[in-house]
Short mmCIF file of C-alpha atoms in Angstrom, two decimals:
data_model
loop_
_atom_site.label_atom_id
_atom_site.label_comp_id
_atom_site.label_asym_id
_atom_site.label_seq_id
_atom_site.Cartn_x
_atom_site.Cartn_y
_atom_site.Cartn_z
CA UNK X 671 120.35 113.03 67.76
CA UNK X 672 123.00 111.01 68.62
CA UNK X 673 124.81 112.64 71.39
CA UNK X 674 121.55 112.95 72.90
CA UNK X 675 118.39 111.35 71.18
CA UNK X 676 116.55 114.23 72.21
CA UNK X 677 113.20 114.92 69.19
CA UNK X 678 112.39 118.08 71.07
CA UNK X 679 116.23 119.23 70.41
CA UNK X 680 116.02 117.52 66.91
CA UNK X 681 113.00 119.79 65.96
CA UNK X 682 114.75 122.85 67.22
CA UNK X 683 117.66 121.51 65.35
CA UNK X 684 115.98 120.90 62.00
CA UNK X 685 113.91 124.39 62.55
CA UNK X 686 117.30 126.60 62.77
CA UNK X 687 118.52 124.70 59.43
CA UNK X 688 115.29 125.27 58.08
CA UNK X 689 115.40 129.25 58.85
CA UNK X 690 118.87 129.63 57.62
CA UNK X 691 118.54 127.41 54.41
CA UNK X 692 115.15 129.28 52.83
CA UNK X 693 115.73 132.92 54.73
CA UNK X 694 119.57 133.40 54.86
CA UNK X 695 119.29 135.75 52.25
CA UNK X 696 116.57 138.03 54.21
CA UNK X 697 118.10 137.60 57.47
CA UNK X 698 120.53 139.74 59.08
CA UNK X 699 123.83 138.90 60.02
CA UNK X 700 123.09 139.36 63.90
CA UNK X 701 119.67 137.81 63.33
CA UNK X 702 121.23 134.43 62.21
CA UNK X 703 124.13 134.95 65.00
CA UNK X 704 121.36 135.18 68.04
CA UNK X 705 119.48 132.43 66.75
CA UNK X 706 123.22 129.95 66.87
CA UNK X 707 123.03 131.27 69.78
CA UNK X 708 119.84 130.66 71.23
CA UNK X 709 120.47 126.43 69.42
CA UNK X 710 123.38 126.29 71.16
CA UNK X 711 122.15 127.21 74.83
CA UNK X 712 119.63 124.65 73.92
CA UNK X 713 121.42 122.12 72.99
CA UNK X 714 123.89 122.87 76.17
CA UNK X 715 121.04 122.59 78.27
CA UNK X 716 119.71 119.71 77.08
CA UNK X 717 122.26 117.58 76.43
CA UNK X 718 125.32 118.70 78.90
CA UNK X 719 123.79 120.92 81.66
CA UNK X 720 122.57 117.16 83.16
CA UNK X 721 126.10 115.27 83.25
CA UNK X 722 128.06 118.44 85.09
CA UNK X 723 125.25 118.70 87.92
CA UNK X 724 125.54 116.08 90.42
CA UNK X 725 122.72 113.68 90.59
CA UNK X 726 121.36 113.30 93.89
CA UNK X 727 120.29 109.58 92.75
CA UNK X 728 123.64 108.08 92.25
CA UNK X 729 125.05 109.86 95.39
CA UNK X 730 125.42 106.73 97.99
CA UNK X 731 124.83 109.17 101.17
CA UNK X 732 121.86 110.46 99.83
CA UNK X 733 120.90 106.61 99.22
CA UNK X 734 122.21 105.65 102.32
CA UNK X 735 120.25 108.22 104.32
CA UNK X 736 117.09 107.73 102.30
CA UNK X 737 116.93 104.11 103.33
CA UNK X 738 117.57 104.73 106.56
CA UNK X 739 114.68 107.14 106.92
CA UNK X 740 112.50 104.67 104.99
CA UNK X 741 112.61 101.81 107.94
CA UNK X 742 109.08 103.06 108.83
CA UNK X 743 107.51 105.65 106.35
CA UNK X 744 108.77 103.48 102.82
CA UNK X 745 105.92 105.15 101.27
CA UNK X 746 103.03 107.76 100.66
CA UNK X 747 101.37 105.79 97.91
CA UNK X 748 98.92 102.97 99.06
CA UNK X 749 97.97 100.22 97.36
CA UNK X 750 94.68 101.06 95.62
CA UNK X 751 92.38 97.86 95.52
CA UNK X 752 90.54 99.39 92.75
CA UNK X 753 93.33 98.00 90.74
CA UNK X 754 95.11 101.27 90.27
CA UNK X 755 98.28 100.88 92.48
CA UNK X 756 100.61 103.44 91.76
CA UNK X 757 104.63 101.72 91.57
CA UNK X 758 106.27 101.95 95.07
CA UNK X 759 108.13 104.82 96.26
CA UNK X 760 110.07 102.69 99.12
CA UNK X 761 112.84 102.19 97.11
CA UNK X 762 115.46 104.74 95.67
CA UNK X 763 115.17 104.67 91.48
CA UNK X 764 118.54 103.52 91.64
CA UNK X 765 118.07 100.60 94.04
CA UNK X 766 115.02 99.71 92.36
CA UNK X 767 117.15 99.21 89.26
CA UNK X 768 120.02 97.48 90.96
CA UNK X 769 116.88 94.93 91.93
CA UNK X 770 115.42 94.71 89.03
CA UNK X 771 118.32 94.02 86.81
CA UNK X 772 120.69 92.26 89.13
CA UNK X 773 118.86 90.85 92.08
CA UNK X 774 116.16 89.69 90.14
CA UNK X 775 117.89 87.88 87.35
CA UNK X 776 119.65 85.70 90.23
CA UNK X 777 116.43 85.07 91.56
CA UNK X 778 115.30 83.34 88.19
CA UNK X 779 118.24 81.47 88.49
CA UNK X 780 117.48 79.72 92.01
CA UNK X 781 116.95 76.19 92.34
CA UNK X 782 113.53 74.60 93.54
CA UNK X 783 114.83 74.34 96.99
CA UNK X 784 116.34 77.48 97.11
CA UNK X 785 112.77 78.96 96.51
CA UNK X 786 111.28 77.24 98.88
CA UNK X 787 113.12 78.66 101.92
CA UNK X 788 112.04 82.07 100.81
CA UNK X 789 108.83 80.95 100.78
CA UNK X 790 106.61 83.47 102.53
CA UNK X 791 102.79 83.29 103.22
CA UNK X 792 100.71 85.98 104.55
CA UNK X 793 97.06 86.24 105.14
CA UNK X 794 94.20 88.45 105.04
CA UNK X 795 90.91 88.18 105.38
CA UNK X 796 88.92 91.48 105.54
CA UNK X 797 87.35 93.49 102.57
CA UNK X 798 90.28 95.32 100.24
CA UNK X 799 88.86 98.28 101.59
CA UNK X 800 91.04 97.46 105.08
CA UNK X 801 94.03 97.93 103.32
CA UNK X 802 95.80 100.50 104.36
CA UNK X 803 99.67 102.07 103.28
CA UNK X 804 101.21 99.84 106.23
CA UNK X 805 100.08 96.43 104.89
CA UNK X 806 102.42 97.79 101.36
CA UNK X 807 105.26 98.50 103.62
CA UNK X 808 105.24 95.17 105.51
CA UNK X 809 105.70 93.55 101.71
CA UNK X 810 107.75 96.35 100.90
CA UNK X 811 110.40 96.37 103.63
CA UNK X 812 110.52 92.44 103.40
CA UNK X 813 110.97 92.64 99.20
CA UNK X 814 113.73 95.21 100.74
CA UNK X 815 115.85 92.39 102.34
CA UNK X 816 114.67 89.75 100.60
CA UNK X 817 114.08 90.84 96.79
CA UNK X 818 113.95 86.99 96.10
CA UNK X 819 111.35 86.03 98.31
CA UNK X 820 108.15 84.26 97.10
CA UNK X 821 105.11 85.92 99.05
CA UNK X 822 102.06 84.44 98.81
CA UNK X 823 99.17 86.59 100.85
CA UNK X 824 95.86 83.78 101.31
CA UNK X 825 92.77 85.40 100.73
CA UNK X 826 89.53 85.37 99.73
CA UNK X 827 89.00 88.93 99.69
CA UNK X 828 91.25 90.95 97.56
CA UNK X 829 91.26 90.89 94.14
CA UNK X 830 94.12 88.20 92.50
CA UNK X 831 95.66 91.72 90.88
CA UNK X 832 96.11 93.41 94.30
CA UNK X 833 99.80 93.14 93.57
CA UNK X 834 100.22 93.55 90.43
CA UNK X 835 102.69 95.98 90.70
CA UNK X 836 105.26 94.47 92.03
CA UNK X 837 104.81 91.23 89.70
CA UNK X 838 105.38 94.16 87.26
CA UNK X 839 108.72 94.98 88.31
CA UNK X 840 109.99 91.14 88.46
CA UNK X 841 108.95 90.51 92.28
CA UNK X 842 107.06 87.12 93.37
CA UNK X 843 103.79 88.71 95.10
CA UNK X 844 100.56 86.84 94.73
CA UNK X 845 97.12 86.91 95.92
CA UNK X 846 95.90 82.97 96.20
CA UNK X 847 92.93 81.18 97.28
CA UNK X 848 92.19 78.87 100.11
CA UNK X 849 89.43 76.28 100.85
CA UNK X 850 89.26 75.87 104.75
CA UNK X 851 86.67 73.46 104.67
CA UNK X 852 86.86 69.55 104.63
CA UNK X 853 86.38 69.41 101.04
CA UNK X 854 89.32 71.56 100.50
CA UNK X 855 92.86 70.93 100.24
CA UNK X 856 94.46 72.11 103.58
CA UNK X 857 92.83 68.67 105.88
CA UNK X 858 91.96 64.96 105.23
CA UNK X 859 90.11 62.90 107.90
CA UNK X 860 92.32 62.39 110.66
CA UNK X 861 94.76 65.15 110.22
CA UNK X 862 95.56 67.76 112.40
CA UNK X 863 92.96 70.41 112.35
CA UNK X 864 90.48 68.40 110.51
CA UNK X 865 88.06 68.45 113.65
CA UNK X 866 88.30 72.04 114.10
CA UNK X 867 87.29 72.59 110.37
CA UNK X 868 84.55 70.07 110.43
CA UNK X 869 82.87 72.09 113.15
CA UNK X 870 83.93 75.21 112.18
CA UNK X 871 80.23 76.36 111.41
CA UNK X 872 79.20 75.64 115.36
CA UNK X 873 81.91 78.31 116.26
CA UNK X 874 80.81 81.19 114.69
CA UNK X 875 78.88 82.44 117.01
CA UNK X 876 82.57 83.34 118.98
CA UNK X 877 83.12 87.15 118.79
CA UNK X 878 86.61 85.60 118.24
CA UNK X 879 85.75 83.35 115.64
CA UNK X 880 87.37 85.57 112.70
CA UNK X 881 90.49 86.00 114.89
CA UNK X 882 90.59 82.17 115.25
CA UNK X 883 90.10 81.75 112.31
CA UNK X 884 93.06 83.23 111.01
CA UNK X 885 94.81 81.27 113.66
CA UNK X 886 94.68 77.80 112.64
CA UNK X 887 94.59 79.10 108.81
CA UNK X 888 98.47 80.23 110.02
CA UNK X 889 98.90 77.09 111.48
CA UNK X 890 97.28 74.64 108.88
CA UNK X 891 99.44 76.71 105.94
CA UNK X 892 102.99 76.15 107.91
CA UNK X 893 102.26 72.65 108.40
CA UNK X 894 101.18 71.74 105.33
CA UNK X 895 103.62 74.33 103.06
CA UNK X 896 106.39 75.11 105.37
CA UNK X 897 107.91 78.34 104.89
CA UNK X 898 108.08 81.81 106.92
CA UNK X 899 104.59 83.16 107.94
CA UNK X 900 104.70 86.96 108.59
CA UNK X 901 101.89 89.16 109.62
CA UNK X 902 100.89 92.40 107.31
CA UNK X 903 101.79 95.08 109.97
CA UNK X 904 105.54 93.40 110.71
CA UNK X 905 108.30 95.77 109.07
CA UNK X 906 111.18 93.77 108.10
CA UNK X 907 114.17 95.50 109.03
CA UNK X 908 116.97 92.83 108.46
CA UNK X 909 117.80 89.29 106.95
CA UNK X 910 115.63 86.94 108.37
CA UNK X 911 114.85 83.96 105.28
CA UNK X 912 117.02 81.42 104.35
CA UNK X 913 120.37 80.68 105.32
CA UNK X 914 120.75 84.50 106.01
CA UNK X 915 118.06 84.28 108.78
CA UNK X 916 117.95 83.18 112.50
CA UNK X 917 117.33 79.57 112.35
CA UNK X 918 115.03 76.51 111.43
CA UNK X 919 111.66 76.96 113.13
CA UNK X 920 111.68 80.13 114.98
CA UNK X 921 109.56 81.99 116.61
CA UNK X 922 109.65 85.60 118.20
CA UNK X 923 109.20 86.07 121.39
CA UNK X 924 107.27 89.03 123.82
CA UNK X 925 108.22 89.90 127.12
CA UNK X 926 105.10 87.74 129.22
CA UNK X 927 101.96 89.73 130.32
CA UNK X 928 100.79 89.29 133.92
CA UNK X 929 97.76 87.57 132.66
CA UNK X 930 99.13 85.04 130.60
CA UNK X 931 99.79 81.42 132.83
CA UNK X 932 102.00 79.86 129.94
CA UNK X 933 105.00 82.01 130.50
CA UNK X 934 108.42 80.40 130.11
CA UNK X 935 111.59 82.16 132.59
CA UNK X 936 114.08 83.45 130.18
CA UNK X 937 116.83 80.80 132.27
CA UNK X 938 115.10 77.92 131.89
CA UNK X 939 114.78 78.50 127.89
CA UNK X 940 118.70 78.73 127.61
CA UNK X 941 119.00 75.74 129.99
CA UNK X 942 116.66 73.88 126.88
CA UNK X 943 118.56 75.40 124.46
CA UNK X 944 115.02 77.09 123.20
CA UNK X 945 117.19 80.28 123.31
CA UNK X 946 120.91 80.46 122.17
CA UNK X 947 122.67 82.22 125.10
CA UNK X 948 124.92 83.86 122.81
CA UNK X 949 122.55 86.11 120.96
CA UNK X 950 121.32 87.03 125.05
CA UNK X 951 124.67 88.02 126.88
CA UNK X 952 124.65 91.72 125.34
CA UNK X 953 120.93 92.07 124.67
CA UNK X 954 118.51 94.83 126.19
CA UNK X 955 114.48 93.24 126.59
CA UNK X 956 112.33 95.86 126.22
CA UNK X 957 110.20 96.13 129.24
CA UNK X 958 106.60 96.58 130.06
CA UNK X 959 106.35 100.52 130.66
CA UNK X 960 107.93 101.76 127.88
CA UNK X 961 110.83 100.91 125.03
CA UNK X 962 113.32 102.97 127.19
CA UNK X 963 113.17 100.97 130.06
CA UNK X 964 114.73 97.25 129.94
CA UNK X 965 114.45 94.24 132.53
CA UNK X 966 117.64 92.32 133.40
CA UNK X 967 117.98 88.52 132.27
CA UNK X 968 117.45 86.65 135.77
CA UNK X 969 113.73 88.48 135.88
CA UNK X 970 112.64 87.93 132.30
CA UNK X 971 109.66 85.93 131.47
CA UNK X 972 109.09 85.35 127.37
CA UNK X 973 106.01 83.87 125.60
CA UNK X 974 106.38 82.58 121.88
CA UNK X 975 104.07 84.94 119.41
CA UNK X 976 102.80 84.30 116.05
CA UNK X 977 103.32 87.20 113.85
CA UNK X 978 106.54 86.30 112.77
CA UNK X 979 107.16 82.44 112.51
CA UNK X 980 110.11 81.83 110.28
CA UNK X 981 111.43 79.15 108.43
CA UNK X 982 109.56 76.45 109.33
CA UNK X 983 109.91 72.77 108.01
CA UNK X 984 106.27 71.09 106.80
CA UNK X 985 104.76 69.24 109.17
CA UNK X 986 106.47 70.12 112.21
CA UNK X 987 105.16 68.47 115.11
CA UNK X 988 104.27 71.44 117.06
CA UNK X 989 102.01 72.24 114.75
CA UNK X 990 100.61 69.49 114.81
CA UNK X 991 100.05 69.55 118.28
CA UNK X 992 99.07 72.85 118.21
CA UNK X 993 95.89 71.59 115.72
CA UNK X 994 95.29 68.88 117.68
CA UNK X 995 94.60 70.74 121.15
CA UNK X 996 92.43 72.62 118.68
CA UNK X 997 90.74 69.73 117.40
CA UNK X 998 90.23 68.57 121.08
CA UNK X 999 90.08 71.09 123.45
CA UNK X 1000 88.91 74.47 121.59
CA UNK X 1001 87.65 77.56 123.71
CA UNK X 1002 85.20 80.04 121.57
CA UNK X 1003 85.60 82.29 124.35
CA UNK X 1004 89.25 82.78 124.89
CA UNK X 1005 91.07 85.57 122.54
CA UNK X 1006 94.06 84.17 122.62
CA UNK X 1007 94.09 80.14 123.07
CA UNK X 1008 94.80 79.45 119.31
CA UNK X 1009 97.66 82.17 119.31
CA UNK X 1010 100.57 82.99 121.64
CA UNK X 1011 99.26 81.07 124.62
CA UNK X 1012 98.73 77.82 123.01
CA UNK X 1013 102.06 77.57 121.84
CA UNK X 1014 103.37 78.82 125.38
CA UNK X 1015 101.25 76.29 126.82
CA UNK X 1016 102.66 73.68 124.82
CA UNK X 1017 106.10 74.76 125.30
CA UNK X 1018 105.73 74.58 128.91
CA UNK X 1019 103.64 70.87 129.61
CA UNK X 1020 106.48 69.66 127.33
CA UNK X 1021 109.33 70.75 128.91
CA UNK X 1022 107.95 70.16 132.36
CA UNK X 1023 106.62 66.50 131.84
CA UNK X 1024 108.99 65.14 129.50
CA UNK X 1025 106.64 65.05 126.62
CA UNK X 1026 107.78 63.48 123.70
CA UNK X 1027 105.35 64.59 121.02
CA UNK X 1028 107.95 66.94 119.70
CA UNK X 1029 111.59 68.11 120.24
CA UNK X 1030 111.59 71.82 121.51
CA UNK X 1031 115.24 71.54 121.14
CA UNK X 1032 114.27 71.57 117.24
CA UNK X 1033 112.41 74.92 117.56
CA UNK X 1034 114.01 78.41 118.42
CA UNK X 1035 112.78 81.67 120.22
CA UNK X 1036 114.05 84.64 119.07
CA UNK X 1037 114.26 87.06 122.31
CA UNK X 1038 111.88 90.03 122.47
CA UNK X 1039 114.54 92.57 121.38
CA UNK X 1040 115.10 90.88 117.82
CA UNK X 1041 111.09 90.68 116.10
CA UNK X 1042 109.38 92.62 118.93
CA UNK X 1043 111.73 95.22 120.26
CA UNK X 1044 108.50 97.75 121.09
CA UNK X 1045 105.34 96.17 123.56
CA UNK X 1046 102.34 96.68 121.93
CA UNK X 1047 100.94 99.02 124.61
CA UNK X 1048 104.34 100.98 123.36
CA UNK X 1049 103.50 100.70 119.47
CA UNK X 1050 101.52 103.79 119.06
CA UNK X 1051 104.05 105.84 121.01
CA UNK X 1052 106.69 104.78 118.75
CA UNK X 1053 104.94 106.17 115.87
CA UNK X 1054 104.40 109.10 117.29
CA UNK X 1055 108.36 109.82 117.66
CA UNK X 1056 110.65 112.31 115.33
CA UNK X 1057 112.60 110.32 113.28
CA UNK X 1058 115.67 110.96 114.30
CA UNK X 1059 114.55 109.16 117.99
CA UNK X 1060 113.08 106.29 116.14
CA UNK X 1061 116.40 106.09 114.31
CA UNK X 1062 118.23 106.19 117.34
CA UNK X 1063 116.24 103.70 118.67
CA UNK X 1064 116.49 101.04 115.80
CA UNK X 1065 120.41 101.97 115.78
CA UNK X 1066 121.14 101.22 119.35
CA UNK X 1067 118.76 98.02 119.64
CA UNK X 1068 119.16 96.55 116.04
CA UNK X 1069 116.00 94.18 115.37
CA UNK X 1070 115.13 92.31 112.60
CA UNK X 1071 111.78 93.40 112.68
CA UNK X 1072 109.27 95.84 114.39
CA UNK X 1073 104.73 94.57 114.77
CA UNK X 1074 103.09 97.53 115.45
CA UNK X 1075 100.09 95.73 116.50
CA UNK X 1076 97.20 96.54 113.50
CA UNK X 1077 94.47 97.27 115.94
CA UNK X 1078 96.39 99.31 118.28
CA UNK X 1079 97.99 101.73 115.87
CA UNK X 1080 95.78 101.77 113.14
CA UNK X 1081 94.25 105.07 114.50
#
């Protein structure tokens, strides 16, 4: 028992003392000899058969190549939003124990401020049916990088135990509620987005209005919180909170689309230091046709996206600016005015009138290659690949990040 603390080798332990103290007498000699014999090939079994073999969980290249193969299938086991969620499979048993003991006591250790620039907030606002095994590796891979970071996922939807397992294992993932109406919290009269809100029953009738909706919930939660906003189909595949992460009000970037007017040339983003040249001189941008083919820097045209918005300071005034051209000038009818072209649009009047509303030289674009290195027209191909390509692929290009664009791969 204590070599071991095995009770099913402690009953066959006490049984063989048992059969030689009360029938040692009727036994045999080679009767009691093969039953030693049969308690000691137990007792090997049990107790040192396990420490000779090697164990494929503390081997660091089986590790190694298990994460590695995790970057886009962490898991088989979705999160079941009848409040059965089996534990997550992303991580090795080893790793999750590394997290859980280590990683996660430092986290209980951090400061207030620290905290609050791994803030994350996430949204959803479908039934918990429309959750599928990618939303749980979007948390996943993130928890992956950043085992300290504080998600919070705004809706009024899922249950508040969606995530219970990973509160279970010591991780900061909650469900919380919002109020996006003028009684609630997120607007007071006269603040950016309040207008928007106010009205917000006339603009149902949009076929957009739920994907609208969303938008200036993302953009009345950053300016109001702060924080990192990332959307529930981004993988994280590198640091990106914090001090470890790209900058102070970021956002991604997509190679422009032919249809979009509020496109910013890739040169004249470096010239206003939008874009550090430094993380461009070496870089591949994905191009339109495909994620093997690339467009050279004097041709590329970028436009800001909002999937990924990281590390943003409260009340930033391009968020505010972005409410207020919703409060003013709102279209039902275009998809995406509240998204990636509004904040193109802004970028662009500003830089090309002088504007002084905000500094753009106080906001960053990542280029396409770092949080969008596949075009969404490209997304489903991607998942379509053998591993070993997709490997290749995240090898040779090295993002933080890959979307894969919930309506266009969910099939």
């Amino acid at each position: 028992q204590v070599l071991c603390n095995d009770p099913e080798l402690v009953l066959f332990a006490s049984s063989i003392i048992l059969i030689f103290d009360m029938t040692k007498l009727s036994f045999s000699k080679s009767t009691r000899r093969f039953c030693a014999l049969v308690f000691l090939l137990h007792f090997f079994s049990v107790c040192w058969l396990p420490f000779l073999l090697p164990n494929q969980n503390d081997n660091p290249h089986v590790n190694e190549r298990e994460g590695s193969e995790s970057l886009l299938v962490p898991s088989t086991t979705p999160i079941n939003t009848q409040h059965e969620m089996q534990p997550p499979e992303f991580f090795s048993h080893n790793l999750w124990k590394v997290v859980s003991d280590l990683e996660l006591e430092r986290c209980r250790s951090l400061s207030r401020s620290q905290i609050e620039s791994y803030k994350v907030l996430m949204i959803w606002t479908t039934p918990p049916e429309t959750v599928t095994i990618r939303n749980q590796w979007a948390i996943e891979s993130l928890l992956r990088q950043h085992p300290c970071a504080s998600i919070q996922v705004f809706s009024n939807t899922l249950p508040l135990d969606t995530f219970q397992t990973f509160s279970d294992l010591g991780f900061d993932v909650k469900v919380k509620r919002y109020d996006m109406s003028v009684e609630g919290n997120l607007v007071t009269p006269g603040s950016p987005g309040y207008r928007w809100v106010q009205r917000m029953q006339t603009h149902k009738n949009s076929k957009f209005f739920h994907v609208h909706t969303s938008d200036i919930l993302r953009m009345l939660l950053l300016f109001k919180y702060g924080g990192s906003y990332i959307d529930m189909d981004h993988i994280s595949l590198g640091q990106i909170l914090g001090k470890s992460g790209p900058g102070r009000n970021v956002f991604g970037a997509e190679i422009c689309k032919k249809h979009n007017p509020n496109c910013m040339e890739l040169i004249t983003m470096v010239k206003l230091d939008l874009i550090d040249e430094r993380t461009i001189d070496n870089l591949d941008f994905p191009g339109r046709s495909g994620f093997h083919q690339h467009v050279g820097k004097n041709k590329a045209r970028y436009t800001p996206c909002t999937g990924a918005l990281l590390n943003w300071d409260k009340e930033h005034p391009i968020m505010a600016s972005a409410l207020m051209t919703a409060d003013i000038s709102y279209d039902p009818q275009c998809w995406g005015c509240l998204g990636p072209q509004l904040f193109g649009k802004l970028m662009k009047e500003t830089t090309g009138n002088n504007n002084t509303n905000f500094d753009v030289g106080k906001t960053r674009i990542l280029p396409p290659g770092v949080l969008y290195p596949v075009d969404y027209l490209d997304s489903a191909d991607l998942l379509q690949r053998r591993v070993e390509e997709v490997e290749r692929f995240i090898e040779e290009t090295l993002p933080l990040g890959i979307h894969f664009y919930g309506k266009v791969t969910s099939d």
